């Protein structure tokens, strides 16, 4: 079969404007994840022959999550390779997640033979049609000769404009069909995505609105991280002395320990700011739709986004800046270079934010310092934070595990935090961690991936531990185990409940098996496993895991089943009746 995945990079300088350009495949596809079977096994072999790294996974959904994370981390799409019918259906979750997160992704699915269509062929399914709901582009090549042009369009569509997933369908009879090589129309790798800039008048207006602000706030989203806007944004923040707030995956674009980061006063900053500049962040549920009571009714929003359709969603903006986030940030910098301006650091707004940050940090430290056992979330995360390497990737999912961890665990580098994202998808953790680990092994050998999982979230893709061990990936898994979904019960309470009937009728739906030994999943495949119950055991096992360079590790960390987060000014998820 002919397979072309855009391996040759163009020679133009600055092809990868956001990432190091030393990857052998900087201009093309470098990674493929999937599960082989009829009819795609030969495609995986052909990809390896071309030098593409193939990572065999245990579930197509996790494989698709991994491939999509590659797109976010590298700016070029990863590939998810799946078999026909059920295999493709399993991957739809990953495609939907990539679509919501705006991450480039290519899914290649095998399908039944063309001559057997509508006959009840093996795993026959309308795959091209099914994928259209989740993709920017979904197609089946009309012949083997057209495969290169279809692949080129899929890669181009995935990274041009608002990034997203694309699907290419490969009928089974194409896989081993032979054609004259001269009849195949090879297509060169697509050019780099065009960089668009905002209208000069809009940039001038935005700078004017910022200068007049009494309580300004910058919000840095994962769109800014994807655009590689870290250098320009840091210059803007420091030149104008503006407070900023990162979204969950915007963490690290500017380091979390930067003096102008107000993450510890998130609710206060959102509620009382009078001018908010959104850099690659959307006014969706994560930012409470931009509506009262989370925000002032008269707050002025300045939106910076690559997608015109996103501008004005939920709230009418004061200024819209349509363009690449990095390029637009540089345009704003030029305005403040021409006419320098700084927001006064002694202002009452800064004083309000600093006071709230201090009180919130004190409350978190008080919870972390409690000596009672089992531990609470804050105790766990403060001990973890003390030992994490500054350059590590942090992957996180779960309910309280992800939300509390986001406030305690620091990120210092852009594109080094991956979590449930815009779609709030559980089960992404191990796939994301595997993607980050293979990128780390290529770009920065020795760099670690820390995957922080709730016990419920770990269950979605726990068998990918075998994948981690098979490829000996530099991942430390932390399973924060409260015996349940949101909250659980201890072993004694579990036994008491079972006295009154069968578990299906008396055990609350949020409960999971108490004291489950998830660490044994890791040891079953040759990694290191630790059952952790005290702060001392946590410190020791994490230190050993980070020092271990030859085996992945899993720490099963037992916490108080009823543990929760400190009281919030506003619930993280805005309820529809509010």
Coordinates of C-alpha atoms in Angstrom, one line a residue:
X1 CA 0.0 0.0 0.0
X2 CA 1.0 3.6 -0.6
X3 CA 1.3 5.6 2.6
X4 CA 2.4 9.2 2.8
X5 CA 2.4 11.0 6.1
X6 CA 4.1 14.3 5.2
X7 CA 7.6 13.2 6.3
X8 CA 9.6 15.8 4.4
X9 CA 9.9 19.2 6.1
X10 CA 10.0 22.4 4.0
X11 CA 13.3 24.3 4.0
X12 CA 11.8 27.7 4.9
X13 CA 13.2 29.1 8.1
X14 CA 10.8 29.2 11.0
X15 CA 8.7 26.2 10.0
X16 CA 8.1 25.4 13.6
X17 CA 7.8 28.8 15.1
X18 CA 6.7 27.6 18.5
X19 CA 8.9 24.5 19.2
X20 CA 12.5 23.5 18.9
X21 CA 13.2 22.7 15.3
X22 CA 15.6 19.8 15.9
X23 CA 13.1 17.0 15.6
X24 CA 13.9 14.8 12.6
X25 CA 10.3 15.2 11.5
X26 CA 9.8 18.9 12.4
X27 CA 7.7 19.4 9.2
X28 CA 5.8 16.1 9.3
X29 CA 4.1 13.4 11.3
X30 CA 6.4 11.7 13.8
X31 CA 4.1 9.6 16.0
X32 CA 1.4 7.0 15.5
X33 CA -0.7 5.4 18.2
X34 CA -3.2 2.6 17.8
X35 CA -4.2 -1.1 18.0
X36 CA -3.5 -3.2 14.9
X37 CA -5.7 -5.8 13.4
X38 CA -7.6 -6.5 10.2
X39 CA -7.2 -4.5 8.0
X40 CA -4.6 -2.0 9.3
X41 CA -1.6 -4.1 10.5
X42 CA 0.3 -3.5 7.3
X43 CA -0.2 0.3 7.7
X44 CA 1.5 0.3 11.0
X45 CA 4.4 -1.7 9.6
X46 CA 4.7 0.7 6.6
X47 CA 4.7 3.7 9.0
X48 CA 7.6 2.2 11.0
X49 CA 9.5 1.6 7.8
X50 CA 9.2 5.3 7.1
X51 CA 10.7 6.1 10.5
X52 CA 7.4 7.1 12.2
X53 CA 7.3 5.9 15.8
X54 CA 4.5 3.5 16.4
X55 CA 3.1 3.1 20.0
X56 CA 0.7 0.1 20.4
X57 CA -1.9 0.8 22.9
X58 CA -4.5 -1.3 24.8
X59 CA -7.7 0.7 23.9
X60 CA -8.4 2.9 20.8
X61 CA -9.8 5.6 23.0
X62 CA -6.6 6.0 24.9
X63 CA -4.6 5.8 21.6
X64 CA -6.7 8.7 20.2
X65 CA -6.2 10.8 23.4
X66 CA -2.4 10.2 23.0
X67 CA -2.3 11.1 19.4
X68 CA -4.3 14.3 20.0
X69 CA -1.9 15.3 22.8
X70 CA 1.0 15.0 20.4
X71 CA -0.7 17.7 18.3
X72 CA -0.9 20.1 21.2
X73 CA 2.7 19.4 22.4
X74 CA 4.4 19.6 19.0
X75 CA 2.1 21.6 16.7
X76 CA 1.9 18.8 14.2
X77 CA -0.8 16.1 14.4
X78 CA -0.2 12.7 15.9
X79 CA -1.9 9.8 14.1
X80 CA -4.3 7.4 15.6
X81 CA -4.6 4.1 13.7
X82 CA -7.7 2.0 14.3
X83 CA -9.4 -1.0 12.8
X84 CA -12.8 -0.9 11.2
X85 CA -16.2 -0.6 12.9
X86 CA -15.9 -0.9 16.7
X87 CA -12.2 0.2 16.6
X88 CA -13.2 3.4 14.9
X89 CA -16.2 3.9 17.2
X90 CA -13.9 3.6 20.3
X91 CA -11.8 6.4 18.9
X92 CA -14.7 8.8 18.5
X93 CA -14.3 9.9 22.1
X94 CA -10.7 11.0 21.4
X95 CA -11.8 12.8 18.3
X96 CA -14.5 14.6 20.1
X97 CA -12.1 15.6 22.8
X98 CA -9.6 16.9 20.2
X99 CA -12.3 18.8 18.5
X100 CA -13.4 20.6 21.7
X101 CA -9.8 21.3 22.7
X102 CA -8.9 22.5 19.2
X103 CA -5.9 20.1 18.8
X104 CA -4.6 18.8 15.5
X105 CA -5.1 15.0 15.0
X106 CA -5.2 12.5 12.2
X107 CA -7.3 9.4 12.6
X108 CA -6.7 6.6 10.0
X109 CA -9.4 3.9 10.1
X110 CA -9.5 0.7 8.2
X111 CA -12.9 -0.2 6.7
X112 CA -14.6 -3.0 4.9
X113 CA -13.8 -3.8 1.3
X114 CA -15.5 -1.6 -1.3
X115 CA -16.9 -4.6 -3.2
X116 CA -18.8 -5.7 -0.1
X117 CA -20.5 -2.4 0.8
X118 CA -24.1 -2.8 1.8
X119 CA -23.7 -6.6 2.0
X120 CA -23.1 -6.9 5.7
X121 CA -19.4 -7.0 5.5
X122 CA -17.1 -7.6 8.5
X123 CA -17.4 -4.6 10.8
X124 CA -19.1 -2.6 8.2
X125 CA -20.1 0.9 9.4
X126 CA -20.6 4.3 7.8
X127 CA -17.3 5.6 9.1
X128 CA -16.8 8.7 7.0
X129 CA -20.2 9.9 7.8
X130 CA -19.9 9.1 11.5
X131 CA -16.7 11.1 11.8
X132 CA -18.0 14.2 10.2
X133 CA -19.6 15.3 13.4
X134 CA -16.3 15.3 15.2
X135 CA -13.8 16.5 12.6
X136 CA -12.8 19.3 10.3
X137 CA -12.3 16.9 7.4
X138 CA -13.5 13.3 6.8
X139 CA -12.9 11.5 3.6
X140 CA -12.2 8.2 1.8
X141 CA -9.7 8.3 -1.0
X142 CA -11.3 7.3 -4.3
X143 CA -8.2 5.3 -5.3
X144 CA -4.8 4.4 -4.0
X145 CA -3.3 7.0 -6.4
X146 CA -5.2 9.8 -4.5
X147 CA -4.1 8.8 -1.0
X148 CA -1.2 11.3 -0.9
X149 CA -3.4 14.3 -1.8
X150 CA -6.0 13.2 0.8
X151 CA -3.4 12.8 3.5
X152 CA -1.9 16.2 2.6
X153 CA -5.3 17.8 2.9
X154 CA -6.0 16.1 6.2
X155 CA -2.7 17.3 7.7
X156 CA -3.2 20.8 6.4
X157 CA -6.8 21.0 7.6
X158 CA -5.8 19.8 11.0
X159 CA -3.3 22.7 11.6
X160 CA -4.7 25.5 9.5
X161 CA -7.1 28.0 11.1
X162 CA -8.6 26.6 14.3
X163 CA -6.7 23.3 14.7
X164 CA -8.7 20.1 15.0
X165 CA -9.1 16.4 14.1
X166 CA -9.4 14.9 10.6
X167 CA -10.3 11.4 9.5
X168 CA -9.1 9.3 6.5
X169 CA -10.8 6.1 5.7
X170 CA -8.8 3.2 4.1
X171 CA -10.8 0.3 2.6
X172 CA -9.4 -3.1 3.3
X173 CA -8.8 -3.8 -0.4
X174 CA -6.5 -0.8 -0.6
X175 CA -4.0 -2.1 2.0
X176 CA -2.3 -4.8 -0.1
X177 CA -3.5 -3.7 -3.6
X178 CA -0.6 -3.1 -6.0
X179 CA -0.4 -0.2 -8.5
X180 CA 2.2 1.3 -10.8
X181 CA 4.3 3.6 -8.6
X182 CA 4.4 6.1 -11.4
X183 CA 0.7 6.5 -11.3
X184 CA 0.8 7.8 -7.7
X185 CA 0.7 11.6 -7.4
X186 CA 2.9 12.4 -4.5
X187 CA 2.3 15.7 -2.8
X188 CA 4.8 17.8 -1.0
X189 CA 4.3 18.6 2.7
X190 CA 2.0 21.6 3.3
X191 CA 3.4 25.0 4.0
X192 CA 3.5 26.2 7.6
X193 CA 0.1 27.6 8.9
X194 CA -0.3 31.2 7.8
X195 CA 0.1 33.7 10.6
X196 CA -2.7 36.2 10.8
X197 CA -2.6 39.5 12.6
X198 CA -5.3 41.7 14.0
X199 CA -6.4 45.0 12.4
X200 CA -4.1 47.9 13.5
X201 CA -7.1 50.0 14.6
X202 CA -8.4 47.2 16.8
X203 CA -5.0 46.8 18.4
X204 CA -4.8 50.5 19.1
X205 CA -8.3 50.5 20.6
X206 CA -7.4 47.5 22.8
X207 CA -4.3 49.2 24.1
X208 CA -6.5 52.3 24.9
X209 CA -9.0 50.3 26.9
X210 CA -6.2 48.6 28.9
X211 CA -4.6 51.9 29.7
X212 CA -8.0 53.2 31.1
X213 CA -8.6 50.1 33.2
X214 CA -8.9 50.5 37.0
X215 CA -8.9 46.8 37.7
X216 CA -7.3 45.0 34.7
X217 CA -6.8 41.3 34.3
X218 CA -5.2 39.1 31.6
X219 CA -6.4 35.5 31.2
X220 CA -4.0 33.2 29.5
X221 CA -5.5 30.1 27.9
X222 CA -4.2 27.0 26.2
X223 CA -4.7 28.7 22.9
X224 CA -1.8 31.0 23.9
X225 CA 0.2 27.9 24.9
X226 CA -0.5 26.3 21.5
X227 CA 0.5 29.5 19.7
X228 CA 3.8 29.6 21.5
X229 CA 3.1 33.1 22.9
X230 CA 5.0 32.6 26.1
X231 CA 7.8 35.1 25.4
X232 CA 5.6 37.9 24.1
X233 CA 3.1 37.5 26.9
X234 CA 5.7 37.6 29.6
X235 CA 7.1 40.8 28.1
X236 CA 3.7 42.3 28.0
X237 CA 2.9 41.4 31.6
X238 CA 6.3 42.7 32.9
X239 CA 6.3 45.8 30.7
X240 CA 2.8 46.9 31.9
X241 CA 2.9 45.2 35.3
X242 CA -0.5 43.5 34.8
X243 CA -2.0 40.8 36.9
X244 CA -2.7 37.6 35.0
X245 CA -4.6 34.4 35.5
X246 CA -3.9 31.2 33.6
X247 CA -6.6 28.7 32.7
X248 CA -5.8 25.1 33.7
X249 CA -3.8 24.3 30.6
X250 CA -2.6 27.9 30.3
X251 CA -0.5 27.2 33.4
X252 CA 3.2 27.6 32.7
X253 CA 2.9 29.9 29.7
X254 CA 4.2 32.4 32.3
X255 CA 5.5 30.5 35.3
X256 CA 3.0 30.0 38.1
X257 CA 5.5 31.5 40.6
X258 CA 5.7 34.8 38.7
X259 CA 4.9 37.7 41.0
X260 CA 2.1 38.9 38.7
X261 CA 0.3 35.6 38.7
X262 CA -3.0 35.8 40.7
X263 CA -4.1 32.2 40.4
X264 CA -4.5 32.0 44.2
X265 CA -7.1 34.7 44.0
X266 CA -9.0 33.4 41.0
X267 CA -12.6 34.1 42.0
X268 CA -11.8 37.5 43.4
X269 CA -9.9 38.5 40.2
X270 CA -12.7 37.3 37.9
X271 CA -15.5 38.8 40.0
X272 CA -14.1 42.4 40.3
X273 CA -12.0 43.0 37.2
X274 CA -13.3 45.8 35.0
X275 CA -11.2 45.0 31.9
X276 CA -10.3 41.4 31.0
X277 CA -8.1 40.5 28.1
X278 CA -8.5 36.9 26.9
X279 CA -5.5 35.4 25.2
X280 CA -6.5 32.2 23.5
X281 CA -9.2 31.5 26.2
X282 CA -12.9 31.0 25.6
X283 CA -15.8 32.3 27.6
X284 CA -17.2 28.8 28.2
X285 CA -18.0 26.9 31.4
X286 CA -14.4 27.0 32.5
X287 CA -14.6 30.8 32.7
X288 CA -18.3 30.8 33.8
X289 CA -19.4 32.2 30.4
X290 CA -18.3 35.7 31.3
X291 CA -21.6 36.4 33.0
X292 CA -22.6 37.7 36.4
X293 CA -22.4 36.9 39.3
X294 CA -18.9 35.6 38.4
X295 CA -18.1 38.9 36.7
X296 CA -19.2 42.5 37.0
X297 CA -22.1 43.3 34.7
X298 CA -20.2 46.0 33.0
X299 CA -16.9 44.3 32.6
X300 CA -15.1 45.0 29.3
X301 CA -13.7 41.9 27.5
X302 CA -11.0 42.1 24.9
X303 CA -10.8 38.8 23.0
X304 CA -7.7 37.5 21.2
X305 CA -8.6 34.4 19.2
X306 CA -7.6 32.7 15.9
X307 CA -11.3 31.8 15.3
X308 CA -13.7 34.5 14.2
X309 CA -16.7 32.4 15.2
X310 CA -15.5 32.4 18.8
X311 CA -15.5 36.2 19.1
X312 CA -18.6 37.5 20.9
X313 CA -19.8 34.1 22.3
X314 CA -21.9 34.7 25.4
X315 CA -20.7 38.3 26.0
X316 CA -20.4 41.2 23.6
X317 CA -16.7 42.2 23.7
X318 CA -15.4 45.7 23.9
X319 CA -12.7 44.9 21.3
X320 CA -12.0 41.8 19.2
X321 CA -8.5 40.9 18.0
X322 CA -8.7 38.2 15.4
X323 CA -5.4 36.6 14.7
X324 CA -2.6 34.3 15.9
X325 CA -2.2 34.9 19.7
X326 CA 1.5 35.2 19.5
X327 CA 1.4 37.7 16.6
X328 CA -1.4 39.8 18.2
X329 CA 0.5 39.9 21.5
X330 CA 3.5 41.3 19.7
X331 CA 1.2 43.9 18.1
X332 CA 0.0 45.0 21.6
X333 CA 3.6 45.1 22.7
X334 CA 4.5 47.5 19.9
X335 CA 1.7 49.8 21.1
X336 CA 3.1 49.9 24.6
X337 CA 6.7 50.3 23.2
X338 CA 5.5 53.4 21.3
X339 CA 3.8 54.9 24.3
X340 CA 5.0 53.3 27.5
X341 CA 2.5 52.6 30.3
X342 CA 2.5 50.7 33.5
X343 CA -0.4 49.7 35.8
X344 CA 0.5 51.1 39.2
X345 CA 1.7 48.2 41.5
X346 CA 0.6 50.1 44.6
X347 CA -3.0 50.3 43.4
X348 CA -5.9 49.2 45.5
X349 CA -6.7 46.5 43.0
X350 CA -3.3 44.9 43.5
X351 CA -3.7 45.2 47.2
X352 CA -7.0 43.5 47.1
X353 CA -5.6 40.6 45.0
X354 CA -2.5 40.2 47.1
X355 CA -4.6 40.1 50.3
X356 CA -6.9 37.4 48.9
X357 CA -3.9 35.4 47.6
X358 CA -2.3 35.5 51.1
X359 CA -5.5 34.4 52.8
X360 CA -6.2 31.6 50.3
X361 CA -2.6 30.3 50.5
X362 CA -2.7 30.4 54.3
X363 CA -5.9 28.3 54.3
X364 CA -4.4 25.8 51.9
X365 CA -1.2 25.5 54.0
X366 CA -3.3 25.0 57.1
X367 CA -5.1 22.1 55.5
X368 CA -1.7 20.7 54.2
X369 CA -0.2 20.9 57.7
X370 CA -2.8 18.7 59.4
X371 CA -1.3 15.5 60.8
X372 CA -4.4 13.4 60.9
X373 CA -4.6 10.1 58.9
X374 CA -5.7 9.3 56.3
X375 CA -4.2 12.3 54.6
X376 CA -6.2 15.0 52.8
X377 CA -5.7 16.3 49.2
X378 CA -3.7 19.3 50.3
X379 CA -1.2 17.3 52.4
X380 CA -0.6 15.0 49.4
X381 CA -0.2 17.8 46.9
X382 CA 2.1 20.0 49.1
X383 CA 4.4 17.0 49.6
X384 CA 4.3 16.2 45.9
X385 CA 5.0 19.8 44.9
X386 CA 8.1 19.9 47.1
X387 CA 9.8 17.2 45.0
X388 CA 8.7 17.7 41.5
X389 CA 11.3 18.7 38.9
X390 CA 10.6 22.1 37.5
X391 CA 10.7 20.8 33.9
X392 CA 8.4 17.9 34.4
X393 CA 5.1 17.4 32.5
X394 CA 2.1 17.3 34.8
X395 CA -0.9 15.3 33.6
X396 CA -4.0 15.4 35.8
X397 CA -7.5 14.1 35.8
X398 CA -10.3 13.4 38.3
X399 CA -12.7 15.6 40.2
X400 CA -11.2 17.1 43.4
X401 CA -7.8 15.5 42.4
X402 CA -7.6 17.6 39.3
X403 CA -9.1 20.8 40.7
X404 CA -7.2 20.9 44.0
X405 CA -4.0 19.8 42.3
X406 CA -4.3 22.6 39.8
X407 CA -4.1 25.2 42.6
X408 CA -1.2 23.6 44.5
X409 CA 1.1 21.9 41.9
X410 CA 3.1 24.6 40.0
X411 CA 3.9 24.7 36.3
X412 CA 6.9 26.6 35.1
X413 CA 7.0 25.8 31.4
X414 CA 4.4 26.2 28.6
X415 CA 2.6 23.1 27.3
X416 CA 3.7 21.1 30.3
X417 CA 0.2 20.6 31.8
X418 CA -2.4 18.4 30.3
X419 CA -5.8 17.7 31.9
X420 CA -9.5 16.9 31.3
X421 CA -9.7 20.2 29.2
X422 CA -12.6 21.9 27.6
X423 CA -14.7 18.8 27.2
X424 CA -14.1 17.7 30.9
X425 CA -13.1 14.3 29.6
X426 CA -12.2 11.6 32.1
X427 CA -9.9 8.8 31.0
X428 CA -7.5 11.0 29.1
X429 CA -4.7 10.8 31.8
X430 CA -2.7 7.8 30.8
X431 CA -3.0 8.5 27.0
X432 CA -1.8 12.1 27.6
X433 CA 1.0 10.9 29.8
X434 CA 2.2 8.4 27.2
X435 CA 2.2 11.1 24.5
X436 CA 4.2 13.5 26.8
X437 CA 6.7 10.7 27.6
X438 CA 7.5 9.8 24.0
X439 CA 8.0 13.5 23.2
X440 CA 10.2 13.9 26.3
X441 CA 12.3 10.9 25.3
X442 CA 12.9 12.4 21.9
X443 CA 13.4 16.1 22.9
X444 CA 14.8 16.0 26.4
X445 CA 15.9 12.6 27.6
X446 CA 15.6 12.4 31.4
X447 CA 12.6 14.6 31.6
X448 CA 9.9 13.1 33.7
X449 CA 6.1 12.9 33.3
X450 CA 4.0 13.0 36.5
X451 CA 0.5 11.7 36.0
X452 CA -1.8 12.6 38.9
X453 CA -5.0 10.5 38.8
X454 CA -8.1 10.1 40.9
X455 CA -8.8 6.5 41.6
X456 CA -12.0 6.7 39.5
X457 CA -10.2 8.4 36.6
X458 CA -7.4 5.8 36.7
X459 CA -10.0 3.1 36.1
X460 CA -10.9 4.4 32.7
X461 CA -7.6 3.4 31.1
X462 CA -5.6 1.6 33.8
X463 CA -4.5 -1.2 31.4
X464 CA -2.4 1.4 29.6
X465 CA 0.1 0.8 32.5
X466 CA 1.2 -2.2 30.4
X467 CA 1.9 0.1 27.5
X468 CA 3.9 2.3 29.8
X469 CA 6.0 -0.6 31.0
X470 CA 6.4 -2.2 27.5
X471 CA 8.0 1.0 26.2
X472 CA 9.7 1.8 29.5
X473 CA 8.4 5.4 29.6
X474 CA 9.6 7.9 32.2
X475 CA 6.2 8.2 33.9
X476 CA 5.4 8.4 37.6
X477 CA 1.7 7.7 38.2
X478 CA 0.1 9.1 41.4
X479 CA -3.3 7.6 42.1
X480 CA -4.9 9.7 44.8
X481 CA -7.3 7.1 46.2
X482 CA -10.4 8.1 48.2
X483 CA -12.3 4.9 47.5
X484 CA -14.8 6.6 45.3
X485 CA -16.1 9.1 42.7
X486 CA -15.9 12.5 44.4
X487 CA -16.1 10.8 47.8
X488 CA -16.1 7.2 49.1
X489 CA -16.2 5.2 52.3
X490 CA -13.6 3.4 54.4
X491 CA -13.5 -0.4 54.7
X492 CA -15.4 -0.5 58.0
X493 CA -18.3 1.6 56.6
X494 CA -18.3 -0.7 53.5
X495 CA -18.7 -3.8 55.7
X496 CA -21.5 -2.1 57.7
X497 CA -23.4 -1.2 54.5
X498 CA -23.2 -4.8 53.2
X499 CA -25.0 -6.0 56.4
X500 CA -28.2 -4.5 55.0
X501 CA -28.2 -6.0 51.6
X502 CA -26.4 -6.6 48.3
X503 CA -23.9 -3.9 47.2
X504 CA -26.1 -3.0 44.2
X505 CA -28.9 -1.9 46.5
X506 CA -27.2 -0.5 49.6
X507 CA -23.8 0.9 48.4
X508 CA -24.0 4.5 47.1
X509 CA -23.3 4.8 43.3
X510 CA -20.2 7.0 44.1
X511 CA -18.4 4.2 46.0
X512 CA -15.5 2.2 44.7
X513 CA -13.9 -0.8 46.4
X514 CA -12.1 0.4 49.6
X515 CA -8.3 0.2 49.8
X516 CA -7.9 -1.2 46.2
X517 CA -4.3 -2.0 45.5
X518 CA -3.8 -0.2 42.2
X519 CA 0.0 -0.3 42.7
X520 CA -0.1 -4.0 42.0
X521 CA -1.2 -3.2 38.4
X522 CA 2.2 -1.6 37.9
X523 CA 4.2 -4.4 39.6
X524 CA 2.3 -7.0 37.5
X525 CA 4.0 -5.5 34.4
X526 CA 7.4 -5.1 35.9
X527 CA 7.2 -1.5 37.2
X528 CA 7.6 -0.2 40.7
X529 CA 4.5 0.0 42.9
X530 CA 4.0 1.7 46.3
X531 CA 1.1 1.6 48.7
X532 CA 1.2 4.9 50.5
X533 CA -0.6 5.8 53.7
X534 CA 1.5 8.5 55.5
X535 CA 3.3 11.7 54.5
X536 CA 6.6 10.0 55.3
X537 CA 5.8 7.1 53.0
X538 CA 4.7 9.5 50.3
X539 CA 8.0 11.5 50.5
X540 CA 10.1 8.4 50.5
X541 CA 8.3 6.6 47.6
X542 CA 8.2 9.7 45.4
X543 CA 11.9 10.4 46.0
X544 CA 12.7 6.8 45.0
X545 CA 10.4 7.0 42.0
X546 CA 11.9 10.2 40.7
X547 CA 15.4 8.7 41.2
X548 CA 14.5 5.5 39.3
X549 CA 15.5 5.8 35.7
X550 CA 14.9 2.3 34.5
X551 CA 11.3 1.6 35.5
X552 CA 8.0 3.4 35.6
X553 CA 6.3 3.8 39.0
X554 CA 2.8 4.0 40.5
X555 CA 2.1 5.4 44.0
X556 CA -1.3 4.4 45.3
X557 CA -1.9 7.2 47.8
X558 CA -4.7 6.6 50.4
X559 CA -6.5 9.7 51.5
X560 CA -9.5 10.4 53.7
X561 CA -12.6 9.1 51.8
X562 CA -14.7 12.1 52.7
X563 CA -11.9 14.6 51.9
X564 CA -12.8 17.6 49.8
X565 CA -11.5 21.1 48.9
X566 CA -11.6 24.2 51.0
X567 CA -14.7 26.4 50.7
X568 CA -15.1 28.2 47.4
X569 CA -16.5 31.7 46.7
X570 CA -18.0 30.1 43.6
X571 CA -18.5 26.5 42.5
X572 CA -16.1 25.6 39.7
X573 CA -18.9 24.4 37.5
X574 CA -21.5 27.1 36.9
X575 CA -24.9 25.6 37.4
X576 CA -27.6 26.3 34.8
X577 CA -30.0 27.7 37.4
X578 CA -27.5 30.3 38.6

